[in-house]
Amino acid sequence: RQQVKDAGGKETSFAMMLWCVVQSLARHPRFRTSLVGDGTIFRTYRHVNLGVAVALPEDTLVTASIHAADTMSRSEFFERLSERIDLARQGVDQADPSITISVSNIGTANMRMGIPAIVAPAVATLALGEVFDAPVPSGSSFVFQKRAQLTLAFDHRIINGVGAASFMNDLKDEIQRVHAYRLAELRSDMDRLGSDLAAFKNDLLDNKLTKKRLKKWRGSDRWSHRLHIPQIPSNAANPNLVAGAAIAGALVIAAGAFAIWSSRPSEPSVD
């Protein structure tokens, strides 16, 4: 989520979890199925039609719907999700018979676990609990890891326990895959930043760093919004002043790089 925010996005952790839900639902057709007619006919939808519970004042609940969510790119999904939730917050309930599963973020109500109700003709409801620090055994001691509990209520007329467990395990793996991909991106950025720092150091040692060169480094570094490189006064003609400002900038970059690396996200576990 932090990387998305740094890039100017507004996606929340809940939105990213919903993206993982969509990817898992695409692999589990029973969760895209509902009972029609007299309750003896199965209708399986080709695409994922996702419902998101949205709370309104006076304990009112409406549904935001995202149809054919599995056909969207990640950015398209986040944009459509934001639009539909905004519409729901205006009091527009978007529930329809094609919504086979709804997701509720009960963590916003400071709940770690809750048993959600199934609203027919949906086949299941998934509740996401509050993220918390849980102690995990590590050798003879403990470490704390981020955890969140997912609770699934499902219609036994369509889905059995083994099928529900398979979906939940698939969802857990999907969330961990997304985290691993994000962590790999962060490490790649750190490697690139290390190469930039090495080249910057070589420029200093070769005494080739000019005001124009420093300005180029300042504009090209994707971390420059986090790392403030001191400006050189426009009337600075003294080469010692230029070199001093360059060294100060290099020190700030090095300190910032260490701060970014030391604050990198830890591996999460999802129950």
mmCIF file of C-alpha atoms in Angstrom:
data_model
loop_
_atom_site.group_PDB
_atom_site.id
_atom_site.type_symbol
_atom_site.label_atom_id
_atom_site.label_comp_id
_atom_site.label_asym_id
_atom_site.label_seq_id
_atom_site.Cartn_x
_atom_site.Cartn_y
_atom_site.Cartn_z
ATOM 1 C CA ARG A 1 0.000 0.000 0.000
ATOM 2 C CA GLN A 2 2.862 2.392 0.814
ATOM 3 C CA GLN A 3 4.372 1.938 -2.657
ATOM 4 C CA VAL A 4 1.015 2.695 -4.274
ATOM 5 C CA LYS A 5 0.612 5.804 -2.104
ATOM 6 C CA ASP A 6 4.131 6.957 -3.014
ATOM 7 C CA ALA A 7 3.186 6.675 -6.674
ATOM 8 C CA GLY A 8 0.129 8.876 -6.118
ATOM 9 C CA GLY A 9 -2.470 6.100 -5.795
ATOM 10 C CA LYS A 10 -5.178 5.969 -3.148
ATOM 11 C CA GLU A 11 -5.741 2.221 -2.878
ATOM 12 C CA THR A 12 -6.255 0.904 0.636
ATOM 13 C CA SER A 13 -5.167 -2.411 2.119
ATOM 14 C CA PHE A 14 -8.808 -3.496 1.943
ATOM 15 C CA ALA A 15 -8.933 -2.699 -1.794
ATOM 16 C CA MET A 16 -5.794 -4.757 -2.380
ATOM 17 C CA MET A 17 -7.284 -7.636 -0.409
ATOM 18 C CA LEU A 18 -10.420 -7.432 -2.589
ATOM 19 C CA TRP A 19 -8.199 -7.712 -5.663
ATOM 20 C CA CYS A 20 -6.811 -10.962 -4.234
ATOM 21 C CA VAL A 21 -10.376 -12.176 -3.561
ATOM 22 C CA VAL A 22 -11.271 -11.596 -7.216
ATOM 23 C CA GLN A 23 -8.238 -13.561 -8.447
ATOM 24 C CA SER A 24 -9.139 -16.488 -6.184
ATOM 25 C CA LEU A 25 -12.839 -16.446 -7.100
ATOM 26 C CA ALA A 26 -11.910 -16.780 -10.773
ATOM 27 C CA ARG A 27 -10.444 -20.201 -9.931
ATOM 28 C CA HIS A 28 -13.430 -21.423 -7.872
ATOM 29 C CA PRO A 29 -16.627 -21.633 -9.961
ATOM 30 C CA ARG A 30 -18.771 -22.794 -7.029
ATOM 31 C CA PHE A 31 -18.354 -19.346 -5.514
ATOM 32 C CA ARG A 32 -19.704 -17.858 -8.748
ATOM 33 C CA THR A 33 -22.851 -19.981 -8.517
ATOM 34 C CA SER A 34 -26.329 -19.291 -7.161
ATOM 35 C CA LEU A 35 -29.593 -21.209 -6.839
ATOM 36 C CA VAL A 36 -32.439 -20.137 -9.100
ATOM 37 C CA GLY A 37 -36.027 -21.162 -9.671
ATOM 38 C CA ASP A 38 -37.280 -23.502 -6.962
ATOM 39 C CA GLY A 39 -33.783 -23.822 -5.506
ATOM 40 C CA THR A 40 -32.806 -26.916 -7.461
ATOM 41 C CA ILE A 41 -31.111 -25.241 -10.441
ATOM 42 C CA PHE A 42 -27.515 -24.061 -10.300
ATOM 43 C CA ARG A 43 -26.532 -20.975 -12.275
ATOM 44 C CA THR A 44 -22.788 -20.464 -12.595
ATOM 45 C CA TYR A 45 -21.647 -17.073 -13.838
ATOM 46 C CA ARG A 46 -18.711 -16.873 -16.235
ATOM 47 C CA HIS A 47 -17.138 -13.885 -14.473
ATOM 48 C CA VAL A 48 -16.688 -12.686 -10.906
ATOM 49 C CA ASN A 49 -19.468 -10.368 -9.732
ATOM 50 C CA LEU A 50 -18.291 -9.042 -6.391
ATOM 51 C CA GLY A 51 -20.296 -7.293 -3.696
ATOM 52 C CA VAL A 52 -18.764 -5.017 -1.053
ATOM 53 C CA ALA A 53 -20.705 -4.132 2.079
ATOM 54 C CA VAL A 54 -20.815 -0.383 2.778
ATOM 55 C CA ALA A 55 -22.053 0.933 6.123
ATOM 56 C CA LEU A 56 -24.204 4.062 6.290
ATOM 57 C CA PRO A 57 -25.434 6.095 9.269
ATOM 58 C CA GLU A 58 -28.140 4.659 11.552
ATOM 59 C CA ASP A 59 -26.837 1.105 11.117
ATOM 60 C CA THR A 60 -27.845 0.935 7.453
ATOM 61 C CA LEU A 61 -26.006 -1.384 5.088
ATOM 62 C CA VAL A 62 -25.900 -1.230 1.291
ATOM 63 C CA THR A 63 -23.899 -3.109 -1.331
ATOM 64 C CA ALA A 64 -21.401 -1.773 -3.849
ATOM 65 C CA SER A 65 -21.123 -4.073 -6.867
ATOM 66 C CA ILE A 66 -18.254 -4.711 -9.264
ATOM 67 C CA HIS A 67 -19.352 -6.845 -12.217
ATOM 68 C CA ALA A 68 -16.913 -8.921 -14.281
ATOM 69 C CA ALA A 69 -14.153 -7.896 -11.877
ATOM 70 C CA ASP A 70 -11.870 -10.681 -13.125
ATOM 71 C CA THR A 71 -11.694 -9.079 -16.586
ATOM 72 C CA MET A 72 -10.176 -5.839 -15.256
ATOM 73 C CA SER A 73 -6.572 -4.815 -14.787
ATOM 74 C CA ARG A 74 -5.553 -3.945 -11.262
ATOM 75 C CA SER A 75 -5.746 -0.196 -11.900
ATOM 76 C CA GLU A 76 -9.151 -0.572 -13.600
ATOM 77 C CA PHE A 77 -10.432 -2.601 -10.673
ATOM 78 C CA PHE A 78 -9.281 -0.042 -8.102
ATOM 79 C CA GLU A 79 -10.861 2.790 -10.081
ATOM 80 C CA ARG A 80 -14.183 0.971 -10.508
ATOM 81 C CA LEU A 81 -14.192 -0.073 -6.840
ATOM 82 C CA SER A 82 -13.720 3.530 -5.726
ATOM 83 C CA GLU A 83 -16.525 4.719 -8.002
ATOM 84 C CA ARG A 84 -18.978 2.067 -6.816
ATOM 85 C CA ILE A 85 -18.213 2.591 -3.133
ATOM 86 C CA ASP A 86 -18.671 6.351 -3.530
ATOM 87 C CA LEU A 87 -22.054 5.655 -5.129
ATOM 88 C CA ALA A 88 -23.009 3.329 -2.273
ATOM 89 C CA ARG A 89 -22.083 5.991 0.275
ATOM 90 C CA GLN A 90 -24.661 8.207 -1.414
ATOM 91 C CA GLY A 91 -27.266 5.611 -0.423
ATOM 92 C CA VAL A 92 -27.478 3.735 -3.745
ATOM 93 C CA ASP A 93 -27.794 0.000 -3.095
ATOM 94 C CA GLN A 94 -26.339 -1.914 -6.075
ATOM 95 C CA ALA A 95 -27.199 -5.453 -4.987
ATOM 96 C CA ASP A 96 -28.586 -7.720 -7.713
ATOM 97 C CA PRO A 97 -29.023 -11.491 -8.222
ATOM 98 C CA SER A 98 -25.690 -11.817 -10.048
ATOM 99 C CA ILE A 99 -23.690 -10.950 -6.886
ATOM 100 C CA THR A 100 -22.648 -14.374 -5.603
ATOM 101 C CA ILE A 101 -20.329 -13.273 -2.799
ATOM 102 C CA SER A 102 -20.012 -10.163 -0.664
ATOM 103 C CA VAL A 103 -17.066 -8.954 1.420
ATOM 104 C CA SER A 104 -17.399 -6.976 4.640
ATOM 105 C CA ASN A 105 -14.546 -5.088 6.307
ATOM 106 C CA ILE A 106 -15.541 -5.537 9.937
ATOM 107 C CA GLY A 107 -12.031 -4.456 10.958
ATOM 108 C CA THR A 108 -13.153 -0.827 10.578
ATOM 109 C CA ALA A 109 -15.456 -1.499 13.556
ATOM 110 C CA ASN A 110 -12.462 -2.778 15.612
ATOM 111 C CA MET A 111 -13.586 -6.406 15.267
ATOM 112 C CA ARG A 112 -11.064 -9.178 14.742
ATOM 113 C CA MET A 113 -13.662 -11.809 13.882
ATOM 114 C CA GLY A 114 -17.373 -11.987 13.176
ATOM 115 C CA ILE A 115 -19.793 -14.490 11.651
ATOM 116 C CA PRO A 116 -21.324 -12.810 8.583
ATOM 117 C CA ALA A 117 -24.805 -13.541 7.278
ATOM 118 C CA ILE A 118 -25.467 -14.738 3.735
ATOM 119 C CA VAL A 119 -27.927 -12.630 1.785
ATOM 120 C CA ALA A 120 -29.679 -14.786 -0.817
ATOM 121 C CA PRO A 121 -29.229 -15.450 -3.669
ATOM 122 C CA ALA A 122 -25.527 -14.990 -2.832
ATOM 123 C CA VAL A 123 -23.663 -18.160 -1.954
ATOM 124 C CA ALA A 124 -21.174 -16.727 0.564
ATOM 125 C CA THR A 125 -20.090 -13.732 2.629
ATOM 126 C CA LEU A 126 -16.484 -13.053 3.623
ATOM 127 C CA ALA A 127 -15.571 -10.889 6.616
ATOM 128 C CA LEU A 128 -12.129 -9.285 7.043
ATOM 129 C CA GLY A 129 -11.149 -8.609 10.638
ATOM 130 C CA GLU A 130 -8.895 -5.960 12.135
ATOM 131 C CA VAL A 131 -5.147 -6.268 11.476
ATOM 132 C CA PHE A 132 -3.267 -6.923 14.719
ATOM 133 C CA ASP A 133 0.186 -7.899 16.008
ATOM 134 C CA ALA A 134 0.255 -11.579 16.954
ATOM 135 C CA PRO A 135 3.079 -13.335 18.828
ATOM 136 C CA VAL A 136 4.670 -16.101 16.752
ATOM 137 C CA PRO A 137 7.182 -18.626 18.168
ATOM 138 C CA SER A 138 10.739 -18.052 16.948
ATOM 139 C CA GLY A 139 13.234 -20.470 18.458
ATOM 140 C CA SER A 140 13.140 -20.027 22.236
ATOM 141 C CA SER A 141 11.443 -16.638 21.961
ATOM 142 C CA PHE A 142 8.630 -14.864 20.126
ATOM 143 C CA VAL A 143 8.357 -12.328 17.328
ATOM 144 C CA PHE A 144 5.322 -10.242 16.441
ATOM 145 C CA GLN A 145 3.792 -10.458 12.983
ATOM 146 C CA LYS A 146 0.860 -8.723 11.344
ATOM 147 C CA ARG A 147 -2.209 -10.951 11.211
ATOM 148 C CA ALA A 148 -5.796 -10.673 10.039
ATOM 149 C CA GLN A 149 -8.592 -13.187 10.374
ATOM 150 C CA LEU A 150 -10.926 -13.955 7.497
ATOM 151 C CA THR A 151 -14.298 -15.522 8.328
ATOM 152 C CA LEU A 152 -16.336 -17.210 5.597
ATOM 153 C CA ALA A 153 -20.048 -18.065 5.752
ATOM 154 C CA PHE A 154 -21.203 -20.234 2.834
ATOM 155 C CA ASP A 155 -24.297 -22.039 1.576
ATOM 156 C CA HIS A 156 -23.882 -25.787 2.107
ATOM 157 C CA ARG A 157 -26.387 -26.494 -0.645
ATOM 158 C CA ILE A 158 -23.738 -25.371 -3.150
ATOM 159 C CA ILE A 159 -20.388 -25.515 -1.357
ATOM 160 C CA ASN A 160 -19.063 -28.083 1.081
ATOM 161 C CA GLY A 161 -16.428 -27.603 3.769
ATOM 162 C CA VAL A 162 -13.557 -28.923 1.656
ATOM 163 C CA GLY A 163 -14.400 -26.561 -1.207
ATOM 164 C CA ALA A 164 -14.659 -23.612 1.187
ATOM 165 C CA ALA A 165 -11.303 -24.506 2.766
ATOM 166 C CA SER A 166 -9.732 -24.770 -0.684
ATOM 167 C CA PHE A 167 -10.935 -21.264 -1.541
ATOM 168 C CA MET A 168 -9.669 -19.799 1.746
ATOM 169 C CA ASN A 169 -6.239 -21.422 1.339
ATOM 170 C CA ASP A 170 -6.076 -20.156 -2.233
ATOM 171 C CA LEU A 171 -6.926 -16.643 -1.024
ATOM 172 C CA LYS A 172 -4.217 -16.788 1.635
ATOM 173 C CA ASP A 173 -1.658 -17.858 -0.984
ATOM 174 C CA GLU A 174 -2.811 -15.071 -3.325
ATOM 175 C CA ILE A 175 -2.336 -12.433 -0.608
ATOM 176 C CA GLN A 176 1.145 -13.751 0.117
ATOM 177 C CA ARG A 177 2.015 -13.754 -3.597
ATOM 178 C CA VAL A 178 0.997 -10.110 -3.888
ATOM 179 C CA HIS A 179 3.151 -9.264 -0.866
ATOM 180 C CA ALA A 180 6.134 -11.183 -2.268
ATOM 181 C CA TYR A 181 5.816 -9.354 -5.589
ATOM 182 C CA ARG A 182 5.649 -5.987 -3.833
ATOM 183 C CA LEU A 183 8.694 -6.857 -1.698
ATOM 184 C CA ALA A 184 10.654 -7.874 -4.820
ATOM 185 C CA GLU A 185 9.812 -4.495 -6.378
ATOM 186 C CA LEU A 186 11.086 -2.713 -3.274
ATOM 187 C CA ARG A 187 14.338 -4.684 -3.287
ATOM 188 C CA SER A 188 14.820 -3.905 -6.979
ATOM 189 C CA ASP A 189 14.356 -0.211 -6.217
ATOM 190 C CA MET A 190 16.932 -0.438 -3.419
ATOM 191 C CA ASP A 191 19.433 -2.154 -5.740
ATOM 192 C CA ARG A 192 18.932 0.605 -8.312
ATOM 193 C CA LEU A 193 19.349 3.260 -5.642
ATOM 194 C CA GLY A 194 22.593 1.587 -4.529
ATOM 195 C CA SER A 195 23.909 1.754 -8.102
ATOM 196 C CA ASP A 196 22.941 5.420 -8.298
ATOM 197 C CA LEU A 197 24.796 6.137 -5.065
ATOM 198 C CA ALA A 198 27.911 4.361 -6.363
ATOM 199 C CA ALA A 199 27.848 6.412 -9.570
ATOM 200 C CA PHE A 200 27.280 9.564 -7.516
ATOM 201 C CA LYS A 201 30.322 8.732 -5.389
ATOM 202 C CA ASN A 202 32.440 8.175 -8.506
ATOM 203 C CA ASP A 203 31.414 11.580 -9.814
ATOM 204 C CA LEU A 204 32.544 13.140 -6.552
ATOM 205 C CA LEU A 205 35.878 11.332 -6.578
ATOM 206 C CA ASP A 206 36.503 12.272 -10.188
ATOM 207 C CA ASN A 207 35.790 15.900 -9.293
ATOM 208 C CA LYS A 208 33.305 16.094 -12.194
ATOM 209 C CA LEU A 209 30.183 16.999 -10.250
ATOM 210 C CA THR A 210 28.954 20.406 -11.387
ATOM 211 C CA LYS A 211 25.853 22.351 -10.487
ATOM 212 C CA LYS A 212 24.181 21.127 -13.680
ATOM 213 C CA ARG A 213 25.056 17.506 -12.902
ATOM 214 C CA LEU A 214 23.699 17.790 -9.342
ATOM 215 C CA LYS A 215 20.461 19.248 -10.686
ATOM 216 C CA LYS A 216 20.154 16.273 -13.066
ATOM 217 C CA TRP A 217 20.596 13.813 -10.179
ATOM 218 C CA ARG A 218 17.999 15.655 -8.153
ATOM 219 C CA GLY A 219 15.410 15.469 -10.927
ATOM 220 C CA SER A 220 16.026 11.859 -12.000
ATOM 221 C CA ASP A 221 16.040 10.131 -8.626
ATOM 222 C CA ARG A 222 12.629 8.543 -8.024
ATOM 223 C CA TRP A 223 13.250 8.780 -4.265
ATOM 224 C CA SER A 224 13.824 12.553 -4.424
ATOM 225 C CA HIS A 225 10.394 13.185 -2.927
ATOM 226 C CA ARG A 226 11.699 11.511 0.232
ATOM 227 C CA LEU A 227 15.301 12.680 0.143
ATOM 228 C CA HIS A 228 15.906 16.420 0.197
ATOM 229 C CA ILE A 229 19.101 17.335 -1.672
ATOM 230 C CA PRO A 230 20.328 20.815 -0.752
ATOM 231 C CA GLN A 231 20.127 23.435 -3.486
ATOM 232 C CA ILE A 232 23.282 25.244 -4.618
ATOM 233 C CA PRO A 233 22.870 29.032 -4.669
ATOM 234 C CA SER A 234 22.733 30.444 -8.176
ATOM 235 C CA ASN A 235 25.646 32.783 -7.419
ATOM 236 C CA ALA A 236 27.894 30.047 -6.060
ATOM 237 C CA ALA A 237 31.145 30.361 -7.964
ATOM 238 C CA ASN A 238 33.382 28.897 -5.282
ATOM 239 C CA PRO A 239 34.225 25.273 -6.224
ATOM 240 C CA ASN A 240 34.611 24.434 -2.524
ATOM 241 C CA LEU A 241 30.996 25.487 -1.960
ATOM 242 C CA VAL A 242 29.839 23.320 -4.856
ATOM 243 C CA ALA A 243 31.795 20.328 -3.561
ATOM 244 C CA GLY A 244 30.518 20.892 -0.012
ATOM 245 C CA ALA A 245 26.894 20.973 -1.160
ATOM 246 C CA ALA A 246 27.427 17.853 -3.270
ATOM 247 C CA ILE A 247 28.917 15.925 -0.345
ATOM 248 C CA ALA A 248 26.036 17.054 1.888
ATOM 249 C CA GLY A 249 23.577 15.828 -0.738
ATOM 250 C CA ALA A 250 25.319 12.466 -0.951
ATOM 251 C CA LEU A 251 25.149 12.075 2.839
ATOM 252 C CA VAL A 252 21.427 12.870 2.843
ATOM 253 C CA ILE A 253 20.819 10.291 0.103
ATOM 254 C CA ALA A 254 22.804 7.655 1.979
ATOM 255 C CA ALA A 255 20.903 8.354 5.216
ATOM 256 C CA GLY A 256 17.587 8.239 3.401
ATOM 257 C CA ALA A 257 18.464 4.984 1.646
ATOM 258 C CA PHE A 258 19.317 3.400 4.996
ATOM 259 C CA ALA A 259 16.032 4.643 6.472
ATOM 260 C CA ILE A 260 14.030 3.213 3.552
ATOM 261 C CA TRP A 261 15.818 -0.137 3.774
ATOM 262 C CA SER A 262 15.491 -0.394 7.561
ATOM 263 C CA SER A 263 11.751 0.369 7.367
ATOM 264 C CA ARG A 264 11.009 -2.179 4.618
ATOM 265 C CA PRO A 265 7.868 -4.260 5.364
ATOM 266 C CA SER A 266 8.214 -7.496 7.292
ATOM 267 C CA GLU A 267 6.825 -10.757 5.969
ATOM 268 C CA PRO A 268 3.131 -10.945 6.996
ATOM 269 C CA SER A 269 1.118 -13.994 7.889
ATOM 270 C CA VAL A 270 -2.585 -14.256 7.189
ATOM 271 C CA ASP A 271 -4.713 -16.632 9.219
#
